[in-house]
Structure formats: C-alpha cells, structure tokens
Amino acid sequence: MLSKRVKYAIKTLLFLYENGDEKPISAKIISENEKIPYKFLENILRELRQNKILKSVRGAEGGYKFLKDPNEITVAEIIRIVDGPIALIPCVSFYFYEKCEDCTDEVSCKIRKLFVQLRNEMLPILNKSITDLEKL
Amino acid sequence: MLSKRVKYAIKTLLFLYENGDEKPISAKIISENEKIPYKFLENILRELRQNKILKSVRGAEGGYKFLKDPNEITVAEIIRIVDGPIALIPCVSFYFYEKCEDCTDEVSCKIRKLFVQLRNEMLPILNKSITDLEKL
DNA sequence: TACTATTCCTACCAAATTAATATGATATAA
DNA sequence: TTATATCATATTAATTTGGTAGGAATAGTA
C-alpha cells in the first residue's frame, strides 16, 4: 500500500496545478484545502523541493510553485521520491535494486519472473504525469 | 512492497508443489530448504491452513500438504491472506475496501481513477496460480 | 508404555516504519 | 517592526514487521 505521504504529495501537486502558479501557494492554504496536517505537509513540501519538483518563495506572501513542468512530473517519480520502489520486491526494482539474501539464482527465480512482469505492467500506468491525471 | 511473510508463503507453496504431496512435508524440511526461520514459518503455515490452502497431519511423520488444488491457488489469493490488499490504496480494493476519510467524491477523484486502472492491470498477473508460476 | 517427532496455540518482544508534532531559526513583503 | 512564511532538526506515538519463547496436544514407533 502507498503511504499517506505519497497520497498527500499527489494531492498537493494536483492542487498546485489546479490553482495556477502565477503566485506561490502557501502550505497553510494547501493544508486547509486538502485536509493535510500542516506540519506533516511542510515535511512533504520540503522533500518535493529538495528533489526539484517544487520551488519555494520564503517570507510573507511566500509559498510553493512548480520548478519542474507538471507535464513532466510522473506519479511514479513522486512515489519513488516519497516512498521508494514501485516494484513489489527489491530484486526487480530499477531504482532501488537489492539482491535477496537467500536467492541462489536470480535469473531462474520463479517468483522474480512474476514480479518483473508485474512491474512492467505497472510502470506505464504510473508514468502518467500530473497533467494526465487531471484529464482522467 | 511485499512482506517477507508473503515471499516465504509463496516459496513454501512452490516447494510443496515441486516435492510432490504423497506424504506430508514437515515445517522443519521446508525451513531448512527454503531458509525460512522455523518458528516464523510455523506461523505462516498455520495461516495457510486456517485459510484452507493447506492441510496438516499432526504427530510424528506429520507435516503439510495441499488442501486446495495448486492449480487453483493464485498469488493474489496468497497476498490477500498474508498481507492484505493488492490495490495500492484502500478505496480501490475489492476485498479490503475502506473509504478515504478526507474524500468528498470518490467517483470524481483523480487519484482513485489512476489506482483503479493500476489495480486492473495488476490483477491478471497476480491471478496466476502456483502451477502457472512453475511454468514461467 | 515411553519416546520422539511433529503440529498447534498464545503470547511476547525488538526493530523498523509511518504519521505526525514541537520548537525555533530565518527570510521577506508591507 | 510586524506578520507571514519557509526551513531545519529533533522528538514522539502508533503501527507494522519479523521473529522468538514456551509449552500443550497428537500420533507413529519401539
């Protein structure tokens, strides 16, 4: 299952997209509209900024806007930043690969084969962008 | 990500399938062959028995064999028994549905739509049986 | 009968993760 | 100078995960 962080992150990005980004939108506004605990949201926003998804404007009238083009921000990318791997087992992950301790032959592993297939089916769906989401 | 429990459970079922089921196979044998901590495996085996996947034979020479036909045991089913929902968010789960607390309109929710699609892509893969796995 | 190999059951425990909160420093528009 | 923000680090509480402990019950075999 996805963490609440990821869900909050996606909701935040959709909110920013829907509410234009001429002027930055503050964490307070996002928190109130999307019912995300304020301080928790701050952490998520920081993570998104550090990963160059958003940029921030400090001080009064400050807030957040897109740094990266929302057409280019995919759900998969957000999940990877906030939660980690998309794949259901580490030995089939591209970005977070880990060998199974007990595994003797990765190539012949039946379980692995299944989860490679699964990941390959999942990725095209999750590679949709924030703007694609809006059109669903 | 999947828990170790699920991975152990699938490995256990594959092991039982590969090693015939004329005579029951003990937890000890499975534990040693598949490198699963013995006591932890006992818990998993109990869960599989209680869910009518396996049956057990008590006493000396006892062990476990299939109750359900391995052709009919799907990976999805095992995940549901051991870990819970397949879907990545509860509001799109068939077997473990939960409403999002904050959600005002489930039908129009963009995030939900994406994860419905995702679940629909995942299910056919995970509905493969233990015997299908063997053929991969 | 006694012995041994096994399942079965309840409870417990430790580490990790998740979801959040607390506190306060820093920046900036008005 | 004040109000409104972000920024940063640390702390906490709840839940989940992965595993262990101890022993009761069952059944085959000598």
XYZ file of C-alpha atoms (C1' of nucleotides) in Angstrom:
332
model
C 0.000 0.000 0.000
C 1.006 3.586 -0.565
C 1.836 5.741 2.425
C -0.240 8.755 3.310
C 2.787 10.859 2.430
C 2.533 9.841 -1.206
C -1.172 10.448 -1.345
C -0.721 13.842 0.278
C 2.084 14.626 -2.155
C -0.034 13.811 -5.198
C -2.973 15.776 -3.822
C -0.655 18.702 -3.209
C 0.648 18.656 -6.771
C -2.850 18.392 -8.208
C -3.911 21.312 -6.042
C -0.998 23.425 -7.202
C -1.765 22.551 -10.786
C -5.449 23.348 -10.491
C -4.847 26.613 -8.733
C -2.452 28.106 -11.239
C 1.036 29.029 -10.316
C 1.333 32.689 -11.030
C 1.733 33.446 -7.343
C 3.078 30.868 -4.924
C 0.632 28.961 -2.746
C 1.383 28.596 0.941
C 1.490 25.378 2.914
C -1.316 26.757 5.053
C -3.669 27.078 2.081
C -2.822 23.598 0.802
C -3.167 22.132 4.268
C -6.621 23.624 4.789
C -7.961 22.770 1.341
C -6.625 19.254 1.133
C -7.007 18.431 4.839
C -3.371 17.574 5.308
C -1.857 18.117 8.776
C 0.112 21.342 8.446
C 3.445 20.293 9.887
C 3.348 16.961 8.125
C 2.722 18.768 4.867
C 5.719 21.007 5.482
C 7.929 17.935 5.565
C 6.476 16.642 2.325
C 6.862 20.025 0.636
C 10.472 20.186 1.714
C 11.079 16.772 0.213
C 9.478 17.842 -3.055
C 11.567 20.979 -3.119
C 14.797 19.151 -2.351
C 14.014 16.836 -5.238
C 13.477 19.756 -7.585
C 9.802 19.142 -8.143
C 8.786 22.402 -6.469
C 10.470 25.688 -5.684
C 9.684 27.814 -2.683
C 9.376 31.511 -2.029
C 10.202 32.474 1.533
C 8.704 35.168 3.690
C 5.310 36.825 3.693
C 3.321 36.155 0.515
C 5.607 33.177 0.013
C 4.686 29.617 -0.801
C 5.347 26.950 -3.372
C 5.191 26.670 -7.137
C 6.330 24.136 -9.695
C 10.003 24.033 -10.512
C 9.606 21.069 -12.839
C 6.991 21.247 -15.595
C 3.915 19.379 -14.321
C 3.701 17.700 -17.721
C 6.979 16.040 -16.840
C 6.212 15.086 -13.262
C 5.036 11.499 -13.136
C 3.229 9.678 -10.364
C 5.958 7.041 -10.434
C 8.539 9.737 -9.769
C 6.612 11.045 -6.784
C 6.225 7.564 -5.340
C 9.961 6.966 -5.734
C 10.828 10.217 -4.007
C 8.407 9.864 -1.140
C 8.035 6.123 -0.579
C 10.714 4.358 -2.547
C 10.424 1.492 -5.006
C 7.476 0.840 -7.304
C 8.299 -2.847 -7.656
C 6.817 -5.160 -5.052
C 10.097 -6.926 -4.374
C 13.515 -5.246 -4.217
C 15.250 -7.609 -6.638
C 13.096 -6.353 -9.525
C 13.430 -2.653 -8.785
C 15.305 -0.376 -11.194
C 15.987 2.476 -8.806
C 16.164 0.614 -5.503
C 17.557 -2.755 -6.508
C 18.593 -5.114 -3.736
C 19.611 -8.719 -4.028
C 17.581 -11.211 -1.994
C 19.843 -12.615 0.727
C 18.622 -16.154 0.245
C 18.456 -16.127 -3.558
C 20.831 -18.517 -5.296
C 19.905 -17.850 -8.921
C 18.092 -14.659 -9.685
C 17.603 -15.452 -13.356
C 15.733 -18.676 -12.754
C 13.727 -17.474 -9.750
C 10.052 -18.072 -10.490
C 8.842 -15.500 -8.053
C 11.116 -12.901 -9.537
C 9.845 -13.590 -13.045
C 6.307 -12.935 -11.964
C 7.185 -9.679 -10.277
C 9.193 -8.496 -13.253
C 6.045 -8.945 -15.330
C 4.018 -7.153 -12.719
C 6.377 -4.197 -12.583
C 6.334 -3.997 -16.374
C 2.555 -3.735 -16.333
C 2.528 -1.182 -13.535
C 5.054 1.253 -14.907
C 3.150 2.574 -17.938
C 0.210 3.439 -15.702
C 2.331 5.144 -13.093
C 4.363 7.025 -15.655
C 1.389 9.280 -16.240
C 2.001 12.906 -15.378
C 0.162 15.257 -13.053
C -1.470 16.873 -16.071
C -2.505 13.459 -17.417
C -4.128 12.755 -14.078
C -6.164 15.880 -14.417
C -7.607 14.559 -17.663
C -8.649 11.137 -16.356
C 6.467 -3.727 -1.098
C 5.539 -7.262 -0.209
C 6.307 -8.522 3.260
C 8.715 -11.379 3.852
C 5.747 -13.390 5.042
C 4.252 -13.375 1.549
C 7.506 -14.256 -0.112
C 8.047 -17.087 2.361
C 4.487 -18.263 1.770
C 4.932 -18.412 -2.000
C 8.279 -20.156 -1.662
C 6.675 -22.660 0.674
C 3.883 -23.435 -1.766
C 6.313 -23.792 -4.664
C 8.423 -26.122 -2.543
C 5.415 -28.268 -1.662
C 4.400 -28.392 -5.298
C 7.854 -29.338 -6.504
C 8.299 -32.003 -3.867
C 5.128 -33.916 -4.535
C 2.479 -34.331 -1.965
C 2.099 -38.019 -1.456
C 3.454 -37.776 2.065
C 3.229 -34.585 4.071
C 6.288 -32.369 4.333
C 7.289 -31.022 7.718
C 7.924 -27.398 8.623
C 11.455 -28.401 9.528
C 12.201 -29.612 5.999
C 10.690 -26.527 4.408
C 12.505 -24.263 6.826
C 15.881 -25.823 6.085
C 15.441 -25.971 2.327
C 13.980 -22.529 1.841
C 15.954 -20.834 4.612
C 12.910 -19.601 6.455
C 13.166 -19.124 10.241
C 11.436 -22.164 11.699
C 9.096 -20.529 14.170
C 8.178 -17.788 11.741
C 7.357 -20.412 9.144
C 5.104 -22.200 11.620
C 3.009 -19.040 11.861
C 2.751 -18.761 8.101
C 1.823 -22.419 7.715
C -0.873 -22.043 10.318
C -2.297 -19.103 8.428
C -2.302 -21.072 5.188
C -4.018 -23.978 6.885
C -6.638 -21.800 8.547
C -7.395 -20.344 5.139
C -7.831 -23.785 3.632
C -4.836 -23.611 1.341
C -3.002 -26.396 3.154
C -3.961 -29.249 5.414
C -1.787 -30.593 8.174
C -1.036 -34.015 9.571
C -0.115 -33.978 13.236
C 2.332 -36.144 15.111
C 5.445 -37.988 14.024
C 5.737 -38.295 10.241
C 3.328 -35.381 10.046
C 3.585 -32.230 8.008
C 1.710 -30.243 5.399
C 0.118 -30.948 2.044
C -2.181 -29.067 -0.262
C -5.827 -28.910 0.669
C -6.696 -26.660 -2.255
C -5.635 -27.717 -5.739
C -2.428 -25.807 -6.541
C -3.896 -25.063 -9.969
C -6.497 -23.030 -8.153
C -4.219 -21.251 -5.688
C -3.335 -17.820 -7.042
C -0.568 -15.490 -5.961
C -3.185 -12.781 -5.449
C -5.005 -15.029 -3.007
C -1.848 -15.677 -1.017
C -1.049 -11.966 -0.868
C -4.576 -11.242 0.364
C -4.358 -13.887 3.069
C -0.920 -12.980 4.304
C -0.533 -9.250 3.657
C -3.934 -7.861 2.775
C -4.983 -5.742 -0.191
C -3.474 -5.898 -3.662
C -4.604 -2.373 -4.525
C -2.233 0.409 -3.558
C -4.929 2.498 -1.914
C -7.772 1.137 0.209
C -10.580 2.906 -1.657
C -9.936 0.831 -4.785
C -9.637 -2.519 -3.055
C -12.269 -5.222 -3.651
C -11.592 -7.327 -0.597
C -10.335 -4.673 1.831
C -12.244 -1.587 0.760
C -12.036 1.448 3.011
C -13.307 4.916 2.320
C -10.733 7.701 2.470
C -11.563 9.871 5.471
C -10.920 13.076 3.602
C -12.540 12.089 0.312
C -15.594 14.106 -0.673
C -16.380 12.481 -4.015
C -14.934 9.099 -4.693
C -16.278 8.908 -8.239
C -14.539 12.047 -9.430
C -11.304 11.502 -7.513
C -8.440 11.669 -9.991
C -6.072 9.716 -7.820
C -8.614 6.985 -7.360
C -9.150 6.678 -11.114
C -5.469 6.104 -11.660
C -5.262 3.452 -8.990
C -8.323 1.671 -10.307
C -6.522 1.395 -13.633
C -3.420 0.196 -11.879
C -5.256 -2.481 -9.947
C -6.942 -3.637 -13.142
C -3.559 -4.112 -14.760
C -2.084 -5.856 -11.755
C -4.791 -8.408 -11.143
C -4.414 -10.567 -14.262
C -0.737 -11.008 -13.480
C -1.301 -11.868 -9.856
C -4.165 -14.220 -10.620
C -1.651 -16.739 -11.897
C -1.582 -19.977 -9.968
C 1.250 -21.765 -8.216
C 1.416 -24.199 -11.122
C 1.499 -21.324 -13.628
C 4.434 -19.899 -11.694
C 6.278 -23.145 -12.101
C 5.971 -22.803 -15.874
C 7.266 -19.231 -16.133
C 4.056 -47.836 27.882
C 7.588 -44.488 26.812
C 9.864 -41.849 23.397
C 10.168 -38.850 19.718
C 8.717 -36.021 16.014
C 5.584 -33.293 14.829
C 1.641 -29.695 14.686
C -0.762 -26.195 17.310
C -1.542 -22.080 20.152
C -0.947 -17.917 22.750
C 1.725 -14.627 23.964
C 5.590 -11.831 23.792
C 9.380 -8.855 22.004
C 12.513 -5.821 19.302
C 13.370 -3.171 15.339
C 11.714 -0.519 11.756
C 8.472 2.396 9.637
C 4.866 5.701 9.496
C 2.460 9.701 10.767
C 2.794 13.297 12.946
C 4.247 17.179 16.457
C 7.393 20.580 18.710
C 10.471 24.211 18.758
C 12.544 27.674 16.968
C 15.559 29.918 13.407
C 15.493 32.542 9.082
C 13.594 35.344 5.318
C 10.710 38.895 3.220
C 6.680 41.848 1.941
C 4.197 45.568 3.655
C 8.780 46.376 13.066
C 5.407 43.130 12.451
C 3.046 39.453 10.333
C 3.521 35.738 7.366
C 6.069 32.413 5.520
C 9.642 28.829 4.735
C 13.388 25.973 6.701
C 15.616 22.657 9.791
C 16.269 19.390 13.328
C 14.642 16.634 16.758
C 11.209 14.158 19.145
C 7.174 11.273 19.835
C 3.347 7.954 19.370
C 1.232 4.343 16.943
C 1.501 0.646 13.898
C 3.586 -2.944 11.364
C 7.010 -6.306 10.612
C 9.852 -10.031 11.597
C 10.751 -13.042 14.725
C 11.060 -15.789 19.391
C 9.511 -18.493 23.652
C 7.319 -21.977 25.924
C 4.662 -25.448 26.112
C 0.272 -28.280 25.099
C -1.681 -31.778 22.059
C -1.218 -35.530 18.713
C 0.370 -39.631 16.646
C 3.703 -43.102 14.888
C 7.069 -46.477 16.575
C 9.961 -49.249 19.588
